[in-house]
Each structure stands twice: as C-alpha cells, then as structure tokens.
CSV table of C-alpha atoms in Angstrom, one decimal:
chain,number,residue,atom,x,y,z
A,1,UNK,CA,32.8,46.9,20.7
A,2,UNK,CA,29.4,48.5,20.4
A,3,UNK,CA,26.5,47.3,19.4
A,4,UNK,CA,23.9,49.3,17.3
A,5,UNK,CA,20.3,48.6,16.1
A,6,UNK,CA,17.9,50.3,14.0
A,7,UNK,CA,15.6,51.9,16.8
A,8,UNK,CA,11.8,50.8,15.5
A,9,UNK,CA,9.4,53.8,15.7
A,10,UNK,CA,6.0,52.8,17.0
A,11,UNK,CA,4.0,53.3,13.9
A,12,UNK,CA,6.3,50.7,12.1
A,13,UNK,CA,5.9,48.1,15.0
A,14,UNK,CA,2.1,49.0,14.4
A,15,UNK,CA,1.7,48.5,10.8
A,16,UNK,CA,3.7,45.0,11.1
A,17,UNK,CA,1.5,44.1,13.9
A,18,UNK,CA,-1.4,44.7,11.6
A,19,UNK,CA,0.1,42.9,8.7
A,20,UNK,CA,1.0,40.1,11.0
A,21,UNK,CA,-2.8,39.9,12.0
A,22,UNK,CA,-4.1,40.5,8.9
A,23,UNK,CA,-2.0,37.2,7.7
A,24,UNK,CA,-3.5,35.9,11.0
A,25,UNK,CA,-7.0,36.4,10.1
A,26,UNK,CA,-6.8,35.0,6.6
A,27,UNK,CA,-5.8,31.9,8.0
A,28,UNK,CA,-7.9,31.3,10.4
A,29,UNK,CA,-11.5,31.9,8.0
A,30,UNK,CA,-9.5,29.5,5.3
A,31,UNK,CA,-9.6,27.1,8.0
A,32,UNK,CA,-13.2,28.0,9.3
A,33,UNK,CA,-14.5,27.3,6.0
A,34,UNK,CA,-13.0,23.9,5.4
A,35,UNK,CA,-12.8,22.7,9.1
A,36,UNK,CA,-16.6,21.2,9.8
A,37,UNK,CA,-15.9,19.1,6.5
A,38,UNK,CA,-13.1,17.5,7.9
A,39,UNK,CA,-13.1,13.7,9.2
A,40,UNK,CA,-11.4,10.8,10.8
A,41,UNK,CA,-11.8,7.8,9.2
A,42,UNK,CA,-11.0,4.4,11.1
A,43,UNK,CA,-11.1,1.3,9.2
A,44,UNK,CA,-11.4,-2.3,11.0
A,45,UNK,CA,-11.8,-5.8,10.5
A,46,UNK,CA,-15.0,-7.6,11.1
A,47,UNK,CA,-13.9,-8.5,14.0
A,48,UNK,CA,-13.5,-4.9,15.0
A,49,UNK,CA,-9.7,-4.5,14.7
A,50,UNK,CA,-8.2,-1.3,13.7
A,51,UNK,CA,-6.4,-2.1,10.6
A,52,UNK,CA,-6.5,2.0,9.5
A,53,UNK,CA,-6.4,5.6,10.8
A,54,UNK,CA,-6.8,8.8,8.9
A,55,UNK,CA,-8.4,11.4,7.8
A,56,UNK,CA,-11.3,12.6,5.0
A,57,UNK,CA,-13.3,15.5,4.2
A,58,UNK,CA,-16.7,15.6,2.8
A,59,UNK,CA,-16.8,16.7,-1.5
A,60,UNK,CA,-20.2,16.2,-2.1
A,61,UNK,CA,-23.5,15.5,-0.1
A,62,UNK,CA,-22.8,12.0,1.9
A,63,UNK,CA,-19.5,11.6,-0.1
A,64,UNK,CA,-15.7,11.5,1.8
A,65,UNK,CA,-12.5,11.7,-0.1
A,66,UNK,CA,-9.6,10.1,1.5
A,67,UNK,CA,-6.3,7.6,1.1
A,68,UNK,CA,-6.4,4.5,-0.3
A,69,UNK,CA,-3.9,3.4,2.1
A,70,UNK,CA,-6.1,4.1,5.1
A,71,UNK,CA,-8.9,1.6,4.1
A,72,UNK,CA,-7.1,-1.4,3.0
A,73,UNK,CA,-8.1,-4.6,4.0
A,74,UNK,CA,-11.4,-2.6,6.1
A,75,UNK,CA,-14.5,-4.3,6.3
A,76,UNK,CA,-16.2,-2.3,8.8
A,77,UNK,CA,-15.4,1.7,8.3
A,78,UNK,CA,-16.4,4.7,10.2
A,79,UNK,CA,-16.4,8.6,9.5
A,80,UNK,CA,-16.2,10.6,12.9
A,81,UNK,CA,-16.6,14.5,13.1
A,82,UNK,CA,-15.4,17.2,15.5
A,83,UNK,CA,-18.8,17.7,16.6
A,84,UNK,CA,-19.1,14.1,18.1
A,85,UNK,CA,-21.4,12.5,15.3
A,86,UNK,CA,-19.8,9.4,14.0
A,87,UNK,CA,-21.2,7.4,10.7
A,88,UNK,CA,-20.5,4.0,9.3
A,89,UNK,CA,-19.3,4.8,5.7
A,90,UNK,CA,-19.5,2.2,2.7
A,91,UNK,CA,-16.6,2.3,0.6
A,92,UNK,CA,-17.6,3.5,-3.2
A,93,UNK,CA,-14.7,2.7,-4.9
A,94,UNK,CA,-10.7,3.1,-4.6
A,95,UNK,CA,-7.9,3.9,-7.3
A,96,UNK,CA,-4.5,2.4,-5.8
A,97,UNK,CA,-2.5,4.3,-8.8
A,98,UNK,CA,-3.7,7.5,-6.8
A,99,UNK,CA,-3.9,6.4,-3.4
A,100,UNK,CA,-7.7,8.3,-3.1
A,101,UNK,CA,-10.9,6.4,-1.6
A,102,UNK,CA,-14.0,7.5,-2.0
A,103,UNK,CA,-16.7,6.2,1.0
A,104,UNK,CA,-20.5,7.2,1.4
A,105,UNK,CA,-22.2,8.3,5.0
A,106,UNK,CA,-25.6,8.1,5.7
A,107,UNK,CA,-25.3,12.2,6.6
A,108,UNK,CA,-26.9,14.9,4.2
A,109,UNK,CA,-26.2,17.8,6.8
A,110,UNK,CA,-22.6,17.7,6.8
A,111,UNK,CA,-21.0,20.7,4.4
A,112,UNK,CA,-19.1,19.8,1.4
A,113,UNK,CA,-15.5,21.6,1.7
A,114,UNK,CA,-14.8,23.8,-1.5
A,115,UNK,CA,-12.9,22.5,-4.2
A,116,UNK,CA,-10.4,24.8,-5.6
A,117,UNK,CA,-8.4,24.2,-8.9
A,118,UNK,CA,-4.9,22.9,-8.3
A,119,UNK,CA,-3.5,23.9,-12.0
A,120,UNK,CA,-3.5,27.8,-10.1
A,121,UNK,CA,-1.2,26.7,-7.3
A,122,UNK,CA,2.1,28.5,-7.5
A,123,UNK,CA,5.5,27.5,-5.9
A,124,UNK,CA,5.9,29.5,-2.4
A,125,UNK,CA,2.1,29.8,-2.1
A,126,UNK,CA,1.1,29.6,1.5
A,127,UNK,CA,-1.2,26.8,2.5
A,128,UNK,CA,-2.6,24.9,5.2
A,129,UNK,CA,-3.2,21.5,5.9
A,130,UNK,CA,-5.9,19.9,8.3
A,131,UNK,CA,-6.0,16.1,9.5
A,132,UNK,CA,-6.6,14.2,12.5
A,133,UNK,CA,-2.5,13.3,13.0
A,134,UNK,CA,-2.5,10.7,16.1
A,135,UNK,CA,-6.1,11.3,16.8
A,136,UNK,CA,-5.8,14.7,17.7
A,137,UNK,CA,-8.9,15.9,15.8
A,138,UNK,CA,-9.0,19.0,13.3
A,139,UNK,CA,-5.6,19.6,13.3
A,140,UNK,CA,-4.1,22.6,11.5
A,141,UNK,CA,-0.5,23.4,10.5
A,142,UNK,CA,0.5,25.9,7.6
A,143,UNK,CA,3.5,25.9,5.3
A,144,UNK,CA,4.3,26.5,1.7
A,145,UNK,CA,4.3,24.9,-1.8
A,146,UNK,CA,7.4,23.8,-2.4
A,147,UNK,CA,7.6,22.1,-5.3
A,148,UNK,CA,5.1,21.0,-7.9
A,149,UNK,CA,5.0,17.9,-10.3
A,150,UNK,CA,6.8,15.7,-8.0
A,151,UNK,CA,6.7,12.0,-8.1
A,152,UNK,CA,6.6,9.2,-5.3
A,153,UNK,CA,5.5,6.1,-4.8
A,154,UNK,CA,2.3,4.9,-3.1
A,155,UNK,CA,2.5,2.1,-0.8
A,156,UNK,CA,1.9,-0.4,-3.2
A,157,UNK,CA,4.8,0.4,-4.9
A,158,UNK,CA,3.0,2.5,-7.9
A,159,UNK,CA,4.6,5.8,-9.2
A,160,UNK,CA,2.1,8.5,-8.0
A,161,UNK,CA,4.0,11.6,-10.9
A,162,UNK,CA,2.8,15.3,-10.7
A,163,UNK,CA,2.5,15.8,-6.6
A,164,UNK,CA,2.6,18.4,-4.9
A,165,UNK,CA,5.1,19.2,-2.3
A,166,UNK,CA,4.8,21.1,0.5
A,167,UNK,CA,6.1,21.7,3.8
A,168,UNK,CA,2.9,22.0,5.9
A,169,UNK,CA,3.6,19.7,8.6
A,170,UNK,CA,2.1,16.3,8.0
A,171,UNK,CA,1.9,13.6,10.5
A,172,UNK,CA,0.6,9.6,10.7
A,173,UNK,CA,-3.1,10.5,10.7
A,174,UNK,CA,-2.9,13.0,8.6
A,175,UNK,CA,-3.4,10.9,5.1
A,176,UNK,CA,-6.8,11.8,3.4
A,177,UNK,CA,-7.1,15.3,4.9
A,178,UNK,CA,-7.5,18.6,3.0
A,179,UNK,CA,-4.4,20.9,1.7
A,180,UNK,CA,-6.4,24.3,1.4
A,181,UNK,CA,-5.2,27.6,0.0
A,182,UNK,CA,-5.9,30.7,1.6
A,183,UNK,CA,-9.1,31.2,0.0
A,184,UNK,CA,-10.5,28.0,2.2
A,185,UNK,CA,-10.2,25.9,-1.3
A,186,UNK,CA,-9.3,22.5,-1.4
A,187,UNK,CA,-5.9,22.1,-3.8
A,188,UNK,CA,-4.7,18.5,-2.8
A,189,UNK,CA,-5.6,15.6,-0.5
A,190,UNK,CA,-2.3,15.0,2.1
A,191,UNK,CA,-0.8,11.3,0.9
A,192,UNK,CA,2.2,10.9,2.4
A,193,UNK,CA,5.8,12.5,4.4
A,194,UNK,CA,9.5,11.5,4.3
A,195,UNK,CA,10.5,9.5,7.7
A,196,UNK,CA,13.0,10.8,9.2
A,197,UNK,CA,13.3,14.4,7.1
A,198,UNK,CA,11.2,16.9,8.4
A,199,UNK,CA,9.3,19.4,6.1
A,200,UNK,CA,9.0,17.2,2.9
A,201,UNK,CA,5.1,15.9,2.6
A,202,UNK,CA,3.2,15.2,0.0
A,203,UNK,CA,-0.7,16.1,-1.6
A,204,UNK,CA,-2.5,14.3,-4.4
A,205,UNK,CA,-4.0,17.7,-6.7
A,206,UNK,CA,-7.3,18.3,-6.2
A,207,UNK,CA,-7.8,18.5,-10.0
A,208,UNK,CA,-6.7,14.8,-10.4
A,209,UNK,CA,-8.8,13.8,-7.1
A,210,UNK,CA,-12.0,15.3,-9.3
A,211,UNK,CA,-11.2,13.1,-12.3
A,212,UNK,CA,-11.4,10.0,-9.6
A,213,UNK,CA,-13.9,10.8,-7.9
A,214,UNK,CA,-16.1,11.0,-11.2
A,215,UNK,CA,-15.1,7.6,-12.3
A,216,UNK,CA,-15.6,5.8,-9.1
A,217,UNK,CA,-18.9,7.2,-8.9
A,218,UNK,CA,-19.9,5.6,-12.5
A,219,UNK,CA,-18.0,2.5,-12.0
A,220,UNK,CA,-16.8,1.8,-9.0
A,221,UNK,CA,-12.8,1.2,-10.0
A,222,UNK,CA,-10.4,3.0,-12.5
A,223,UNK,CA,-8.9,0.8,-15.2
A,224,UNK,CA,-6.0,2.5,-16.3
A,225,UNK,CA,-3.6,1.7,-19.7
A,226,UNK,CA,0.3,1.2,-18.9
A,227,UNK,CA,2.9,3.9,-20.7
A,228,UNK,CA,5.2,3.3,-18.3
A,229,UNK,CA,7.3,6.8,-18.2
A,230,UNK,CA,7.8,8.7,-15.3
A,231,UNK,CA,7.9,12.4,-16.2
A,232,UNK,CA,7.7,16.4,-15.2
A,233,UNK,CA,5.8,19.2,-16.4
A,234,UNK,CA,7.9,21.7,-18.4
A,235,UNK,CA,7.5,24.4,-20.9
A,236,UNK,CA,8.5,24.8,-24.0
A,237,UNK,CA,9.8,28.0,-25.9
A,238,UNK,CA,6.8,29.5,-28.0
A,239,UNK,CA,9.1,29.9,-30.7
A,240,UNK,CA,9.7,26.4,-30.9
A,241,UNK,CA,6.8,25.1,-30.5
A,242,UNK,CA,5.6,27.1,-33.3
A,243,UNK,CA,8.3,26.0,-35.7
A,244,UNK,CA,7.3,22.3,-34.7
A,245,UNK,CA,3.8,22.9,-35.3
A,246,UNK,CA,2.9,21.1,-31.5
A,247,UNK,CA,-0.4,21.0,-30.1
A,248,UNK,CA,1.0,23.0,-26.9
A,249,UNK,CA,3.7,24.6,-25.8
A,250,UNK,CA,4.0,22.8,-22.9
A,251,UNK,CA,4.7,18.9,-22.0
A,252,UNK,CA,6.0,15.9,-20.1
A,253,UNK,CA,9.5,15.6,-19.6
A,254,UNK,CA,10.2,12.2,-19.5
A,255,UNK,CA,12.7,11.1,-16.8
A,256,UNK,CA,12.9,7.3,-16.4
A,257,UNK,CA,11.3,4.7,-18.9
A,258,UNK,CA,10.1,1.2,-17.4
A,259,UNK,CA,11.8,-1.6,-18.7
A,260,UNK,CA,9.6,-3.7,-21.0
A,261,UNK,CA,7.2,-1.2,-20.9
A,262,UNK,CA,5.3,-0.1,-23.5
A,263,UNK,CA,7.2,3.6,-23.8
A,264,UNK,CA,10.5,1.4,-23.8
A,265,UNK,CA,9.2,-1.0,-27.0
A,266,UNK,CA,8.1,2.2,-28.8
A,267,UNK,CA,11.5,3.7,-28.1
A,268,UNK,CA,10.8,6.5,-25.6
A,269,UNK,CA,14.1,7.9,-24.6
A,270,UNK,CA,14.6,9.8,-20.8
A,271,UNK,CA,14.6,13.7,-21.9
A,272,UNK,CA,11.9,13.0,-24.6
A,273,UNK,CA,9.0,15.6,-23.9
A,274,UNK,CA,5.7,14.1,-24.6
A,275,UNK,CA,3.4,16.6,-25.9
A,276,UNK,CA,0.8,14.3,-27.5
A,277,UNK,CA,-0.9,11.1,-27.1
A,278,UNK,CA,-2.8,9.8,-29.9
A,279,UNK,CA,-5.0,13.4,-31.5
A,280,UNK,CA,-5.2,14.7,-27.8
A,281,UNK,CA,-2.3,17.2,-26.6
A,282,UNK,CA,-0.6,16.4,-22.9
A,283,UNK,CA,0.5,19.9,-21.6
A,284,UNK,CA,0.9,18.4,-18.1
A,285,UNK,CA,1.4,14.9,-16.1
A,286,UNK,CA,-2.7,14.9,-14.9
A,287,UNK,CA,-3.7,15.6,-18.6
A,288,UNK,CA,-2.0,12.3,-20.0
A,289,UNK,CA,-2.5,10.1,-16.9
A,290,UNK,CA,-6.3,11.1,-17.5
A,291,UNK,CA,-6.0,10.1,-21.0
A,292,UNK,CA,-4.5,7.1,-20.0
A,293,UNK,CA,-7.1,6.2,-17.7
A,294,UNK,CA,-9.7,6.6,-20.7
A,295,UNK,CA,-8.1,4.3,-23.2
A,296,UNK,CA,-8.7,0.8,-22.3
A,297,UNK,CA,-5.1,-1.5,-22.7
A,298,UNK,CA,-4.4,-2.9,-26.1
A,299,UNK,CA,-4.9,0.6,-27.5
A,300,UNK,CA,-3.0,1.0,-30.6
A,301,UNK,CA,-1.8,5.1,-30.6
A,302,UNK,CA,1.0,7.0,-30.9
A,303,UNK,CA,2.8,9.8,-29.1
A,304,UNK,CA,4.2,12.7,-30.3
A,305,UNK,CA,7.9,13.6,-29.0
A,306,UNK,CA,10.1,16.6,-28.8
A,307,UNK,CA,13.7,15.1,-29.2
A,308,UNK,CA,16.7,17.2,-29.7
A,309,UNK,CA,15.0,19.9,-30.8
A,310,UNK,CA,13.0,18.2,-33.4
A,311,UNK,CA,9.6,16.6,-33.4
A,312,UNK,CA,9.1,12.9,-33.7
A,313,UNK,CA,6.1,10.4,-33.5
A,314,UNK,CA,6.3,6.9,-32.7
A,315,UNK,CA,3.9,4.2,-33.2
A,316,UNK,CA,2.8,2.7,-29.4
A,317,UNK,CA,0.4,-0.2,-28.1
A,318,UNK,CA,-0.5,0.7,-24.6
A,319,UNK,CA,-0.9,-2.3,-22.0
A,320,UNK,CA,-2.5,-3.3,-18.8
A,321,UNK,CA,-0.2,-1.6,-15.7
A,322,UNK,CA,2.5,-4.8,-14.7
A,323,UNK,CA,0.8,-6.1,-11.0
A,324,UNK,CA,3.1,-4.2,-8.4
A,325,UNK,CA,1.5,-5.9,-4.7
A,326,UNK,CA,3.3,-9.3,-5.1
C-alpha cells in the first residue's frame, strides 16, 4: 500500500512558523506584564512551622490577593518575590465563602498586576496561569477556558457557584496565583484542581475577587445572608422576557436547593431561574451573591422566579449561612 502526503511548500511552512511565533510572543509579554507581581506566600505558626504554601500577586500598592486556604491557622506570614526580596505580610481580612485573602507588605515598589474584567471571558479563550507550584517560583503553564459558572466547594465545605474552569495546568502551590488573558489581565485567582483528573482546575473571577477585596478593606470580614441555592448563569429568550416584563433577560438557574434553607421555606424549586432579588435584578451568580453579601440576615425580601414559562414572586426571609467547619 502507498502512502501519500500533502507535500508542504516552503511559504506555507513559513507563514505557520510565523503564526506559531506570533502566538509565541503574545504569550510571553501577557506573562511579562503580570510576572514581577507574582508571589509566594508561606504561612507558619509562631513557632515558625509551615502550616501553608502558595501563591499571591500584588492588586494594589502593598496589597496581595491570594487563597483563603493558604493562610489558615498562620500567625506569622511572609510574601517572597522572584527577585529575592521577601516581606512579612499582615493579614487584612479573609472571606471563607470565596476562598480569597487579602494580606498587606511593607513594599510600595512592587507593581500592581492589571486587573481585567472576568464578565468578557469566553469559553475556549486561551489563558495562562502563573503560581509558585512546589516552590518552583514564577511558574507558567497555558491552557483554555473551559467552562464558565461552575460550582465547587472550598475546603471548608462552602459552595464556591460561578467558577471558572480551565485547563491551565494547576499544581499544590499554585492556589492564590493569577489566571491572566492574553492581554496580561488578571480574570481569576487559581483556587483549586481535581486529584487524580488531569486538566480540570479551578479560578475564583476576578470581578468577584474586586467586590472582596473592597469589603475587606472597609471592614475587615464579609458577612454574607444565606439563600441557600446553588445555581448557573443562563439566558433567557428576549421574547420572553419581554412578555414577562423581567428586569433582565438573563438569570440563575437554580440547580439544587438546601434543605431548611431559606430558598427551600420560600418554595424555591431546582429549574426555577432567579432573575430578581428584592428591586435589584440578578442576571448572573456574582450579581446575587453580591447582593447577598450586602443585605444583612433577617432581611425580609422577595425573589422573583421564572417557572414553567411563567413569572412568579415569592415572599423570602434571608438567614445567617448554617456553620459548615464542625
């Protein structure tokens, strides 16, 4: 039997080599604008046991964005940076429903990675992620969005809803780094990876990162109410939405309801879309968990439902979230 193959004529092989390279270069000044704001935070004991390892990049002057779960149970912390320089970092505050720290260095010099806006971030959009996995400092690996509006759970056992997925390799050490589009934009903060699948890790959007960061600098803590849904983004047909008279035509597909929780008493069914909570509409997961984190518990609202095609709104007293560590 003979073989036959297209024979490649050298311009071809040229313009792919340029293409190639061209994909090359992008990558490499995405990763050049974010690199030098990257970290490795190590969190210990006070009697200088490691306790945590992971990574952070700088948001503001003296400010570092990283996991949660990386600083748990630290008393003494410390920031170190490619360049050698390492900091001791005070932690500013923490939100466990998101899994984000936020810790201050004494360092004014070191740049503030670019934040980019993770509502723009498209299934099958490349992007890279940096960390410190194992200690190896200023690692990069690139993959794609995979999916978007995932949910998870954080290692307190919370439900973490509207993540992204990705399958830029992610690896123990990699938790708190940047996920950064080809622009050199930060669009999530790395969280987490399924043991033993390969390719299935998981960023926090840097649009809900901004939301905590704001809040821990004015308080300290986030002090969210309970719904107790966990849902999807979806979209819903103009036409509908217009013969509903909705406040968007997009939503929260609701997929599982808590028991006892305050979504179950008022009735919220899984494949409900939520599309309001109280006057303020919820086109998207981040837009009602931010909502939900500015209503103190023992609010007295409502939500507005899509339900078989019709409209619905249901009378609901939101609660403090049910203590998940014991």
């Amino acid at each position: 039997m003979q073989l036959f193959s297209r024979h490649i004529r050298p311009e071809e092989a040229e313009r792919d080599a340029d293409e190639l390279d061209a994909f090359s270069q992008a990558v490499v000044k995405a990763v050049e604008r974010v690199i030098n704001s990257v970290g490795s935070v190590e969190a210990q004991t006070a009697s200088g046991q490691t306790v945590g390892k992971g990574s952070g990049f700088v948001v503001a002057q003296g400010l570092v964005l990283t996991n949660s779960h990386v600083v748990r149970g630290a008393v003494q912390l410390q920031v170190s940076f490619a360049d050698g320089r390492k900091f001791p970092a005070q932690l500013v505050g923490e939100d466990e429903d998101t899994d984000l720290a936020l810790l201050r260095i004494p360092a004014d010099d070191v740049p503030p990675a670019p934040l980019g806006d993770s509502q723009k971030l498209r299934v099958g959009q490349l992007v890279i992620a940096i960390g410190n996995p194992y200690g190896f400092q200023c690692t990069v690996t690139t993959g794609v969005i995979s999916a978007l509006g995932r949910s998870l759970q954080t290692p307190l056992r919370r439900r973490l809803d509207d993540v992204i997925q990705t399958d830029a390799a992610l690896n123990p050490g990699s938790s708190g780094g940047p996920l950064v589009n080809t622009r050199g934009e930060v669009m999530g903060v790395n969280t987490a990876l399924v043991v033993p699948a390969q390719g299935i890790c998981f960023a926090i959007p840097i649009n809900t990162a901004k939301f905590v960061i704001a809040r821990l600098l004015k308080e300290g803590h986030i002090r969210r109410s309970y719904l107790g849904i966990g849902g999807q983004n979806v979209s819903l047909h103009q036409r509908l939405a217009a013969l509903l008279k909705l406040p968007t035509d997009r939503g929260v597909l609701v997929i599982s309801v808590d028991a006892e929780s305050p979504a179950a008493k008022a009735g919220v069914q899984g494949g409900d879309i939520v599309v309001a909570l109280g006057d303020h509409p919820t086109p998207d997961m981040e837009t009602l968990n931010r909502f939900l984190a500015e209503l103190p518990p023992g609010t007295e609202t409502r939500l507005t439902l899509v339900r078989h095609l019709e409209k619905l709104t249901v009378p609901i007293t939101l609660a403090e979230p049910p203590d998940k560590s014991a």
